[in-house]
Coordinates of C-alpha atoms in Angstrom, one line a residue:
X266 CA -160.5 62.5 97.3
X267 CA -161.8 61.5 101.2
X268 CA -161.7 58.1 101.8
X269 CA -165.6 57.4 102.8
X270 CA -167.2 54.0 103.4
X271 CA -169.1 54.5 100.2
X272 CA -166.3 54.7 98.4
X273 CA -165.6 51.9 95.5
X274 CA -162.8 49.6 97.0
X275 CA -160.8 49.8 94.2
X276 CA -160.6 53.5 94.0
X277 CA -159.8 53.2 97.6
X278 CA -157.2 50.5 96.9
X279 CA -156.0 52.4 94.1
X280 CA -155.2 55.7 96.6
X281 CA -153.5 53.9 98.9
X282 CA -151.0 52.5 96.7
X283 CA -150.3 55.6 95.7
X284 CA -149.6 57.2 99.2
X285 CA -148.1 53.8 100.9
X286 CA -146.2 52.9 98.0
X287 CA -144.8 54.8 95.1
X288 CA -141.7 55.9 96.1
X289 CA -141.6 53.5 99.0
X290 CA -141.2 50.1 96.8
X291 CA -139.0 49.2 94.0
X292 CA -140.9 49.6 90.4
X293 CA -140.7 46.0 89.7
X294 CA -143.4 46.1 93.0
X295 CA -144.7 48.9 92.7
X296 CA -146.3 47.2 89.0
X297 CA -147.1 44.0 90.8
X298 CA -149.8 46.5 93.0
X299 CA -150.9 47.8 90.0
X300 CA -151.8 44.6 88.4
X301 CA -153.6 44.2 91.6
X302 CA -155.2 47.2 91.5
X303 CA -156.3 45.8 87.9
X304 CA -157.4 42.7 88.7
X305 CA -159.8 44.2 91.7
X306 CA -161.5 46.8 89.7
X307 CA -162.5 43.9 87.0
X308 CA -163.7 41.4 88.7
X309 CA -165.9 44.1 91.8
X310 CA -166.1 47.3 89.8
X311 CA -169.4 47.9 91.8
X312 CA -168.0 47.0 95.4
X313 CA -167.8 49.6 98.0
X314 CA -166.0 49.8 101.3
X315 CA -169.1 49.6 103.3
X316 CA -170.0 46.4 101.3
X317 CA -166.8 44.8 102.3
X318 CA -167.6 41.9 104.5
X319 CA -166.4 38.0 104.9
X320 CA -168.6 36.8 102.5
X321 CA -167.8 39.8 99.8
X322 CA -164.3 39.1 100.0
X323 CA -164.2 35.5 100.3
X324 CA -166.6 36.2 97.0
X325 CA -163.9 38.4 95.3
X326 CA -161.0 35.8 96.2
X327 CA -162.6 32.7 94.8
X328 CA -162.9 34.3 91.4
X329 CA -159.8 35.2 91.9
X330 CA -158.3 31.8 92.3
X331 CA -160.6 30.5 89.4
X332 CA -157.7 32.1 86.7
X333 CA -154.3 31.7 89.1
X334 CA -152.8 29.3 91.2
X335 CA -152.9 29.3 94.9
X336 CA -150.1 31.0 96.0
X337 CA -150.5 34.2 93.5
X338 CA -154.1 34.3 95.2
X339 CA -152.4 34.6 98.2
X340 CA -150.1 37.1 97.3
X341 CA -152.9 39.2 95.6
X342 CA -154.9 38.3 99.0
X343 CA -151.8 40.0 101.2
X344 CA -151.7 43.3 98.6
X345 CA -155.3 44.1 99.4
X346 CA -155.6 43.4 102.7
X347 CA -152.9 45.5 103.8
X348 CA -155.1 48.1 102.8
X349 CA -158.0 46.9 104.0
X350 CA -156.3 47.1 107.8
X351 CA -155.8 50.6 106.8
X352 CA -158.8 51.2 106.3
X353 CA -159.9 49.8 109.7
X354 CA -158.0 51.9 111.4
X355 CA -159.1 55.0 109.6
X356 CA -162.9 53.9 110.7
X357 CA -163.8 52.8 107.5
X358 CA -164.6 49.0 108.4
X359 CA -165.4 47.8 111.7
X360 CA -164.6 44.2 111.6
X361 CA -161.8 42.7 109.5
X362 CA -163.4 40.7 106.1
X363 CA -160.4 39.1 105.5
X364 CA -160.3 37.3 109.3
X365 CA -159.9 32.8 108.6
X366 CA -160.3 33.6 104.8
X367 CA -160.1 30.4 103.0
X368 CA -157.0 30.8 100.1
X369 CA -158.1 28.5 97.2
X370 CA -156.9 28.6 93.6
X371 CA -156.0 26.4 90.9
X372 CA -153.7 23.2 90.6
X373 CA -150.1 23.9 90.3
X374 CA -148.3 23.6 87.3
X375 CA -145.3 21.9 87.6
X376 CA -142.1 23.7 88.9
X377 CA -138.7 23.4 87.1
X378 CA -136.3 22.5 89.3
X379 CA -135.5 25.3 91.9
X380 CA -131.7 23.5 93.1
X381 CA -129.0 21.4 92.8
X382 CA -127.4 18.5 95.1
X383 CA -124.0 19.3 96.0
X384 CA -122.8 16.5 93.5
X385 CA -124.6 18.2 90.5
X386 CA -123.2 21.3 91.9
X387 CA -119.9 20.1 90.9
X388 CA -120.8 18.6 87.7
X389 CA -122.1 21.3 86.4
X390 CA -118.7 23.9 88.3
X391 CA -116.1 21.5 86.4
X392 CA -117.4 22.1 82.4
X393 CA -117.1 25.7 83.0
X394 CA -115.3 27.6 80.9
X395 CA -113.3 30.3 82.6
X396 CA -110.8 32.2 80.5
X397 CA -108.4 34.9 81.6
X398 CA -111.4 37.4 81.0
X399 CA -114.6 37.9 82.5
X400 CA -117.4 35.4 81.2
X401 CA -120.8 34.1 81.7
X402 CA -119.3 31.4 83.1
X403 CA -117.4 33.1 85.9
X404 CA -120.6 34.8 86.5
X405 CA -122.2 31.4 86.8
X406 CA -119.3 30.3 89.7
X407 CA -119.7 33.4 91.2
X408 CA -123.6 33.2 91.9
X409 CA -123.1 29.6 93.0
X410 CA -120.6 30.3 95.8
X411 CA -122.2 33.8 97.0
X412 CA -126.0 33.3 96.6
X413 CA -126.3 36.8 94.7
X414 CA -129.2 38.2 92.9
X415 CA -128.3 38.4 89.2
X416 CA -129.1 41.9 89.5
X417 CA -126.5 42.3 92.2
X418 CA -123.7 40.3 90.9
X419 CA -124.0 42.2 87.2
X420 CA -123.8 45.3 89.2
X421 CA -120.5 44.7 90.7
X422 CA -117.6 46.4 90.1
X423 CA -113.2 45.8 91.2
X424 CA -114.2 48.6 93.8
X425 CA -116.8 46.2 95.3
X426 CA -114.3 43.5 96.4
X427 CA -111.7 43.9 99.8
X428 CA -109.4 41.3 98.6
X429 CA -107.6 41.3 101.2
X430 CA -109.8 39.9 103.9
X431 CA -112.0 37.9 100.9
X432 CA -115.2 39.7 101.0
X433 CA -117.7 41.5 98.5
X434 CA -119.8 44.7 99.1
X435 CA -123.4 44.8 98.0
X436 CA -124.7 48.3 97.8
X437 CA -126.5 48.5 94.2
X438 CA -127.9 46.7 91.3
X439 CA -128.1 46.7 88.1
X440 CA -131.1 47.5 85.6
X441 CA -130.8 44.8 83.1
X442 CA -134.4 44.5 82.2
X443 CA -134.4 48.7 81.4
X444 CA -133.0 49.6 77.3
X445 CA -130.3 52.1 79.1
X446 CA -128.9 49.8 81.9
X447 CA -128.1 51.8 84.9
X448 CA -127.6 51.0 88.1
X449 CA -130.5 50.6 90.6
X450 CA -131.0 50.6 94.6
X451 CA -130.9 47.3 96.2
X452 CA -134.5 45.2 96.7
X453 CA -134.4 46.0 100.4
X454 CA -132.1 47.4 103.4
X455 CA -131.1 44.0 103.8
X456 CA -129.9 43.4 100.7
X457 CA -127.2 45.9 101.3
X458 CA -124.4 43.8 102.9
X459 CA -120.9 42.0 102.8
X460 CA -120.3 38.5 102.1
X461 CA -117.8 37.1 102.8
X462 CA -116.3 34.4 99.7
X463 CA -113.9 32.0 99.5
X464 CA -110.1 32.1 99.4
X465 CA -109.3 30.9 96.1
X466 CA -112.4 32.9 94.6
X467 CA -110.9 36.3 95.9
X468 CA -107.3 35.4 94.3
X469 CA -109.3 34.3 91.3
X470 CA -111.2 37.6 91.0
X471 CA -108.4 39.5 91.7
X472 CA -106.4 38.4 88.9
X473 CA -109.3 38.1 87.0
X474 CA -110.1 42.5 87.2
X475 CA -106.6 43.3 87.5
X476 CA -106.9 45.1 84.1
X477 CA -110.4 46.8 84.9
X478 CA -110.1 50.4 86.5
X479 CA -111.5 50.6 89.9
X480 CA -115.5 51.3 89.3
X481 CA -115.7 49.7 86.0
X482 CA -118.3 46.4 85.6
X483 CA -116.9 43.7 85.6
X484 CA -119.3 41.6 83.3
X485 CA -122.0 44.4 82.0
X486 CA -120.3 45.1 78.3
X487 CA -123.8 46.6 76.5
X488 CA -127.2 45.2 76.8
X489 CA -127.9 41.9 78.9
X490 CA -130.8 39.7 78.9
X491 CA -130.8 37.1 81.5
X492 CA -132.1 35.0 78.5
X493 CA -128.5 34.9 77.1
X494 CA -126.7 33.8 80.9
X495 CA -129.9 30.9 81.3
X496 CA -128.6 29.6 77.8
X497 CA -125.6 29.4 78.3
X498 CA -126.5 27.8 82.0
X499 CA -128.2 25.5 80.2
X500 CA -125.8 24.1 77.8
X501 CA -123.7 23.4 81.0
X502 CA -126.8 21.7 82.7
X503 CA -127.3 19.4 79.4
X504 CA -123.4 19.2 79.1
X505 CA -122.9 18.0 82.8
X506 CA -125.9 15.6 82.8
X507 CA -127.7 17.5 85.4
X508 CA -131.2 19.0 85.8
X509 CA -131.3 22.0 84.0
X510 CA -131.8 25.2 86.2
X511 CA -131.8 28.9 85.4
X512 CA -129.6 31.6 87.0
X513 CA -131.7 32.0 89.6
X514 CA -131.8 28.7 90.9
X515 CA -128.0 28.9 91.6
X516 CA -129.0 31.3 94.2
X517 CA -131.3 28.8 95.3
X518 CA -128.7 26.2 95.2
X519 CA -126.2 28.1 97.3
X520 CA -128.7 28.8 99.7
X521 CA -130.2 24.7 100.2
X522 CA -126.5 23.6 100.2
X523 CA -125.5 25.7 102.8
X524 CA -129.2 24.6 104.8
X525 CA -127.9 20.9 104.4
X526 CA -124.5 22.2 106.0
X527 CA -126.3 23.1 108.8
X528 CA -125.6 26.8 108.7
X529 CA -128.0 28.6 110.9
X530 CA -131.1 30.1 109.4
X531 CA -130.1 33.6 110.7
X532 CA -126.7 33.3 108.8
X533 CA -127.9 32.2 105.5
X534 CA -130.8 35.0 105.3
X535 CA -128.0 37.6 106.4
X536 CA -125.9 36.7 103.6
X537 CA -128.9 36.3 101.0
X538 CA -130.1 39.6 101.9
X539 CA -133.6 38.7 102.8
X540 CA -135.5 41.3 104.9
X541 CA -136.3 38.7 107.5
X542 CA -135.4 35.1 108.4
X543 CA -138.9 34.3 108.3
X544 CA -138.5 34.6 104.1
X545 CA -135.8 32.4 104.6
X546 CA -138.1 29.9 106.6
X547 CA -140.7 30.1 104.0
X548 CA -139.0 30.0 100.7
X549 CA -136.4 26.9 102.1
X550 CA -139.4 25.1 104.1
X551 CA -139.8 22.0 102.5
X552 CA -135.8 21.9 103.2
X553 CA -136.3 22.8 106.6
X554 CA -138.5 19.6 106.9
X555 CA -136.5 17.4 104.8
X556 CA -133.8 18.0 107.9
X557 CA -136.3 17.8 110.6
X558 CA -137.1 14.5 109.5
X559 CA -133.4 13.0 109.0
X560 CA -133.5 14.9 113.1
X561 CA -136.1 13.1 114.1
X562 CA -134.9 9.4 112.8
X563 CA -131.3 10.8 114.0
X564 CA -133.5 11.5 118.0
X565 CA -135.0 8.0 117.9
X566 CA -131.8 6.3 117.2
X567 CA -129.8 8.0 120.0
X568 CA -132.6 7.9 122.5
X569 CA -132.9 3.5 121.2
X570 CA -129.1 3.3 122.1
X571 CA -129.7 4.3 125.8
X572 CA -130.2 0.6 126.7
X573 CA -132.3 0.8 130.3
X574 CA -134.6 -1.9 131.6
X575 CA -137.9 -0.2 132.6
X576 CA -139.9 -2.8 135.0
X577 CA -143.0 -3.3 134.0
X578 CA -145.9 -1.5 135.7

């Protein structure tokens, strides 16, 4: 079909995912435009390109927002107007409807806890369990000292460490969420990388896969369900006396801790594989301004120690 300003804005929508990106996303996104694509054709059904203005959109947001919170209207507000600047440029619309729109939504629920101090860090490292085999619980130690996706670090194999210079190789992932495993491309370019780890975790792992051939998984044995690993994680929260997080939040963790350290923004979304630092910026802000803060009180004091006598004016 030829796009055409009196085409319905979903069936437009629902083209352009199609062309810009199947193939181009992971599935896991790829589904997340399709609920999009769902969610538009329900609530405007009857809106067509050459309808699409400020106050049509804004329309179409806010009844959005009346069912989610804020920040999924946002990111249902980013899927469609990607395509609506598409559609600009292909003469469709001759102003942008989605110029100062207002993001509303509902009140957030609230968040279980998204990291750990460095001191429940610890508390929570010293009750793990870590046999002579691979465990759950050297997964656990292994996503709090890298940062890895739990997709990534399931995926990893003897092969992937150099253990001679302490380092891991991300290249793949693994499909835990799919009945026949499998592995699976990584979320993004950037996600392909080497970290570099720890002394005593590389002699660990080493002796740890001696035993495993080269490119066998080192803690894949069957079907996984990240249901099992946040159990387990939570039994050691609850053990510890610490907040209880899931499996994710250890990537979290690694990530504030290192923030706190004062690693540089550029080296810690290198190492977490984001596409950009500005993800980094974004999902670590309100850390970000928790050390801002402690800079500014940290300014005031040394700029207070330069002791001068200023003469009146």
């Amino acid at each position: 079909m030829i796009a055409s300003k009196s085409q319905y804005f979903y069936e437009y929508f629902s083209e352009w995912i199609k062309i810009y990106k199947y193939g181009a996303v992971r599935p896991v996104t790829y589904q997340k435009y399709l609920m999009t694509l769902r969610r538009l054709t329900e609530l405007s059904p009857n809106l067509k390109i050459c309808e699409l203005d400020k106050r049509s959109y804004q329309t179409l947001l806010n009844d959005y927002a009346e069912t989610h919170e804020r920040q999924t209207t946002m990111d249902f507000h980013h899927h469609l107007k990607s395509a609506i600047l598409d559609a600009i440029d292909e003469g469709l619309l001759s102003i942008d409807p989605t110029r100062k729109v207002v993001i509303k939504g509902k009140t957030a629920t609230k968040r279980k806890n998204k990291y750990l101090s460095q001191f429940e860090l610890q508390s929570l490292l010293k009750n793990l369990s870590l046999t002579d085999s691979p465990n759950w619980d050297w997964l656990i130690l292994l996503i709090s000292k890298t940062g890895l996706r739990f997709s990534e670090a399931l995926a990893l194999t003897p092969n992937d460490f150099d253990f001679s210079t302490h380092k891991i190789s991300i290249t793949k992932t693994w499909n835990y969420k799919g009945a026949e495993g499998g592995f699976m491309e990584t979320k993004n370019t950037s996600s392909k990388r080497v970290i570099p780890i720890d002394a005593p975790l590389a002699v660990n792992f080493e002796t740890l896969t001696k035993d495993l051939a080269a490119n066998e998984l080192i803690f894949v044995q069957g079907r996984v369900f990240n249901s099992t690993v946040n159990s387990r994680l939570k039994y050691l929260c609850k053990t510890a006396g610490v907040p209880v997080i899931s499996i994710h939040s250890l990537r979290h963790t690694h990530a504030s801790l290192l923030i706190f350290a004062g690693v540089s923004i550029a080296s810690i979304a290198k190492r977490l594989g984001h596409s950009s630092v500005t993800t980094t910026q974004e999902t670590y802000l309100h850390i970000i301004r928790e050390l801002e803060n402690q800079d500014n009180d940290k300014i005031m004091n040394h700029l207070s120690a330069l002791d001068v006598n200023i003469r009146a004016l």
